[in-house]
Amino acid sequence: MKQIIVIVCILMIATVCNSCTIKSLPHPIYYKICDQLEDMFSNNPGTAPFILRLAWHSSGTFDHTIHDHYGYGSKGGTLRFKKEQAHPNNAGINLAVELMDKIHKQYPWLSHGDLYTLGGSVAVTWGGGPQITWLDGRCDAPNDTYVPPQGNLPDAIKPDDVAPTWNKTMDAVKDVFARMGFNYRETVALIGAHAMGKCHADRSGFDGPWTPSPESFSNQFFVILKLGDWKLGTAPNDEPQYNWSGMMMLPSDFGLMTDPDLSPFVDEYADDEDIFFKDFTAAFEKLLNNGVANRCYWSPCACTIVPHY
């Protein structure tokens, strides 16, 4: 039967969810997508951190000084384009895009920007992290001319930087997050997402997990960063990498402990997971929604365009 698009306005009713851990989704159909995502995470180890990275990289190109195009960030869903996937910091991200394309084919009315950010939100809660309030309404950019410039994402290390302070790298990290509109507390909270996932030699060139439980979302990134007996070594890409007990830290991670603007929040989050979860939730929701003030299909009464058969 021919698909017809209608406007539906409903209350946010959590009881329609079968197992989805995310809260207050704008329409019941998103709970079905959420359940599919959780099934994918449960049946395919490593996919939850991968999709969290997809959401982060899709959103992390936002520039609060730009008001034309799509403002970069998640709004345009531009990470679906090969042009943006080819940026060095996105090495391997095409595999995550391909995973999400399988879901998008079932819901072609859903924008890629919405799908990627929903996936990242579900990944956090699936991994035991805080519940993320997610909103829809991102409008996909029509073509790759809207792809943000290369270099909008933070680097693991800047050329010719020096251990153990990594001043050049940490100054660049702070500049990138400031461009997105984040303060120092929010910056450290967002980097705490490294609790999930690992680096791959064939993607970033670095290798290893940040924590012993790379599919779990917790404050362990900060705990291990502080307590580990880290030794500076060399990654497969010949860049510096810290190693300890089968885990690794990037120079930009280690620099969190030596940067006077950022180190107090490492201590705070290592000592109190509740505070970290609270701050991460607020910062992550801000990250996903940066630049999405004018939503395609959203209004305060949770109206959204959905497929009707």
C-alpha positions as a printed Julia matrix, in Angstrom:
309×3 Matrix{Float64}:
  0.0    0.0    0.0
  1.27   3.47  -0.83
  2.94   5.18   2.08
  1.24   8.38   3.2
  2.86  10.97   5.45
  0.63  12.42   8.16
  1.19  14.6   11.18
  0.57  12.84  14.45
  0.61  14.51  17.84
  0.77  12.21  20.87
  1.79  12.22  24.48
  5.18  10.78  25.4
  4.06   7.44  26.86
  6.87   5.21  28.07
  4.62   2.17  28.48
  4.81   1.41  24.75
  8.42   0.38  25.21
  9.13  -3.31  25.5
 12.74  -3.32  26.63
 14.19   0.0   25.47
 16.09   1.77  28.24
 15.96   5.26  26.76
 13.31   7.59  28.14
 10.64   9.92  26.79
 10.93   9.27  23.08
  8.79  11.6   20.92
  6.74   8.83  19.26
  6.06   5.12  19.92
  7.66   4.05  16.65
 11.04   5.17  17.98
 10.78   2.57  20.73
 10.6   -0.1   18.05
 13.79   1.29  16.49
 15.35   1.49  19.93
 14.58  -2.18  20.57
 16.18  -3.08  17.24
 19.29  -1.15  18.19
 19.53  -2.89  21.54
 19.14  -6.27  19.86
 21.97  -5.36  17.5
 24.18  -4.31  20.42
 23.42  -7.49  22.36
 23.98  -9.85  19.44
 27.04  -8.14  17.94
 29.73  -7.34  20.52
 31.49  -4.05  19.92
 28.68  -2.38  18.0
 27.36  -0.23  20.88
 30.64   1.69  21.34
 30.94   1.92  17.56
 27.51   3.54  17.2
 28.25   5.84  20.13
 31.32   6.99  18.19
 29.14   7.53  15.12
 26.78   9.79  17.09
 29.71  11.65  18.65
 31.51  12.24  15.35
 28.28  13.19  13.61
 27.58  15.83  16.25
 31.13  16.91  17.12
 31.66  19.01  13.99
 29.29  21.71  15.23
 30.54  25.29  15.07
 28.49  27.79  17.09
 29.86  30.68  15.0
 28.34  29.4   11.75
 24.69  30.16  11.08
 24.36  29.22   7.42
 24.39  25.84   5.69
 23.35  23.37   8.35
 25.68  24.7   11.06
 27.49  21.38  10.84
 26.95  18.94  13.72
 24.24  16.27  13.65
 21.54  18.34  11.97
 22.44  17.56   8.36
 23.32  13.88   8.79
 26.37  14.58   6.63
 28.44  11.71   8.01
 26.52   9.48   5.62
 28.54  11.01   2.78
 31.83   9.4    1.69
 33.44  12.84   1.64
 33.11  13.24   5.42
 33.84   9.59   6.14
 37.2   10.12   4.41
 38.36  12.64   7.03
 41.29  11.09   8.97
 39.51  11.3   12.34
 36.64   9.27  10.86
 38.76   6.29   9.83
 36.58   3.18   9.92
 33.36   5.12  10.57
 32.0    3.88   7.24
 31.46   0.48   8.89
 29.18   2.06  11.51
 27.31   3.93   8.77
 26.75   0.64   6.95
 25.33  -0.94  10.1
 22.86   1.91  10.53
 21.94   1.87   6.84
 20.35  -1.54   7.43
 17.99   0.05   9.93
 17.44   3.17   7.84
 16.18   1.05   4.93
 13.3   -0.06   7.16
 12.44   3.56   8.09
 13.37   5.67   5.04
 11.37   8.64   6.36
 13.78   8.93   9.3
 16.67  11.34   8.8
 20.21  10.02   9.15
 20.95  12.72  11.7
 18.09  11.45  13.85
 19.09   7.81  13.44
 22.74   8.34  14.34
 21.96  10.4   17.45
 19.25   8.0   18.56
 21.72   5.14  18.16
 24.3    6.88  20.32
 21.73   7.65  23.01
 20.6    4.04  23.1
 24.22   2.84  23.24
 24.89   4.87  26.4
 21.88   3.51  28.29
 22.37  -0.02  26.93
 25.9    0.06  28.35
 24.63   0.92  31.83
 25.04   4.67  31.56
 22.52   7.42  32.31
 19.24   7.74  30.46
 19.45  10.24  27.63
 16.51  12.4   26.59
 16.5   12.33  22.8
 14.57  14.55  20.38
 13.96  14.07  16.67
 13.57  16.62  13.87
 17.01  16.81  12.23
 16.85  17.57   8.51
 19.31  15.73   6.28
 21.46  17.95   4.08
 20.71  17.29   0.39
 24.29  16.69  -0.75
 27.93  16.61   0.35
 28.55  20.3   -0.24
 27.32  20.69   3.35
 30.04  18.44   4.77
 32.04  20.3    7.46
 35.73  21.04   6.9
 38.31  18.48   7.86
 39.77  19.06  11.32
 36.62  19.9   13.27
 37.04  16.86  15.55
 39.64  16.67  18.37
 42.99  14.98  17.66
 44.65  12.35  19.81
 47.94  14.21  19.5
 49.28  17.31  17.8
 52.55  17.18  15.81
 55.78  17.79  17.71
 54.05  17.78  21.09
 55.98  16.73  24.18
 55.13  14.4   27.08
 54.0   14.46  29.8
 52.01  17.7   29.61
 51.03  17.53  25.91
 50.39  21.27  25.96
 49.82  21.68  22.21
 47.39  18.77  22.14
 45.41  19.92  25.16
 45.19  23.52  23.92
 43.78  22.15  20.65
 41.29  19.94  22.52
 40.03  22.92  24.5
 39.75  24.99  21.33
 37.68  22.29  19.58
 35.25  21.97  22.45
 35.01  25.75  22.85
 34.06  25.97  19.15
 31.14  23.67  19.96
 30.16  25.87  22.9
 31.4   23.67  25.77
 33.11  24.76  28.96
 35.89  22.78  30.66
 33.56  20.69  32.83
 31.48  19.69  29.82
 34.65  18.94  27.84
 35.95  16.44  30.39
 32.51  14.88  30.86
 32.17  14.23  27.12
 35.65  12.73  26.86
 34.51  10.32  29.56
 32.64   8.49  26.81
 35.98   6.75  26.23
 34.75   4.39  28.94
 33.1    2.58  26.04
 35.04   1.21  23.12
 38.6    0.73  22.03
 41.07   1.97  19.44
 41.89  -0.16  16.41
 45.25  -0.25  14.7
 43.61  -0.46  11.27
 41.47   2.63  11.92
 42.97   5.31  14.15
 46.4    3.66  14.29
 46.21   3.41  18.08
 45.35   0.07  19.64
 43.55  -1.18  22.73
 40.63  -0.46  25.08
 40.51   2.37  27.58
 38.94   0.21  30.29
 38.63  -3.52  31.07
 34.91  -3.38  30.19
 34.73  -1.56  26.84
 31.01  -2.24  26.39
 30.08  -0.72  29.75
 29.43   2.96  30.39
 30.82   4.08  33.75
 33.32   6.44  35.34
 36.06   3.83  34.98
 37.84   5.85  32.32
 38.68   8.46  34.96
 39.4    5.95  37.72
 41.81   3.97  35.56
 43.37   7.11  34.09
 44.29   8.23  37.6
 45.28   4.91  39.15
 46.96   3.1   36.27
 50.72   2.62  36.19
 50.94   4.06  32.68
 54.06   3.61  30.58
 54.64   5.69  27.48
 55.13   3.5   24.44
 54.53   3.54  20.72
 51.26   2.77  18.93
 51.1    0.81  15.66
 51.0    4.15  13.81
 54.32   5.11  15.48
 52.62   7.79  17.56
 52.96   7.9   21.38
 50.48   5.77  23.32
 50.28   4.98  27.04
 49.91   1.31  28.02
 49.06  -0.53  31.2
 47.57  -3.96  31.92
 46.23  -4.5   28.4
 44.67  -1.04  28.23
 45.76   2.2   26.59
 45.41   5.95  26.86
 45.95   8.55  24.16
 48.15  11.6   24.75
 44.93  13.68  24.76
 43.6   11.43  27.54
 46.75  11.57  29.64
 46.88  15.34  29.23
 43.59  15.63  31.1
 45.55  14.93  34.29
 48.23  17.54  33.63
 46.12  20.39  32.25
 45.23  22.73  35.12
 41.89  23.69  33.55
 40.73  20.1   33.09
 42.37  17.98  35.8
 40.0   19.01  38.64
 37.1   17.4   36.79
 39.04  14.16  36.26
 39.42  13.94  40.03
 35.77  14.77  40.63
 34.44  12.22  38.16
 36.8    9.49  39.33
 35.52   9.98  42.87
 31.8   10.25  42.1
 30.11   8.39  39.24
 26.75  10.02  39.98
 28.19  13.48  39.32
 29.82  12.22  36.13
 26.55  10.69  34.91
 24.67  13.91  35.68
 27.19  16.11  33.88
 27.63  13.72  30.96
 23.88  13.54  30.41
 23.56  17.31  30.15
 26.64  17.69  27.96
 25.77  14.78  25.65
 22.22  16.0   25.12
 23.67  19.43  24.31
 26.15  17.84  21.88
 23.43  15.93  20.03
 21.15  18.96  19.81
 23.68  21.64  18.95
 22.42  23.62  15.97
 19.04  21.86  15.8
 16.93  24.82  16.94
 14.67  24.71  13.87
 13.48  21.14  13.73
 11.86  19.68  10.65
  9.12  17.72  12.35
  9.1   18.78  15.96
  6.98  21.04  18.15
  6.55  21.41  21.92
  3.58  18.99  21.88
  5.86  16.24  20.5
  4.33  16.4   17.02
  6.33  14.51  14.45
  5.86  13.32  10.9
  5.64   9.53  10.89
  4.76   6.96   8.26
  1.14   5.9    8.14
  0.01   2.86   6.22
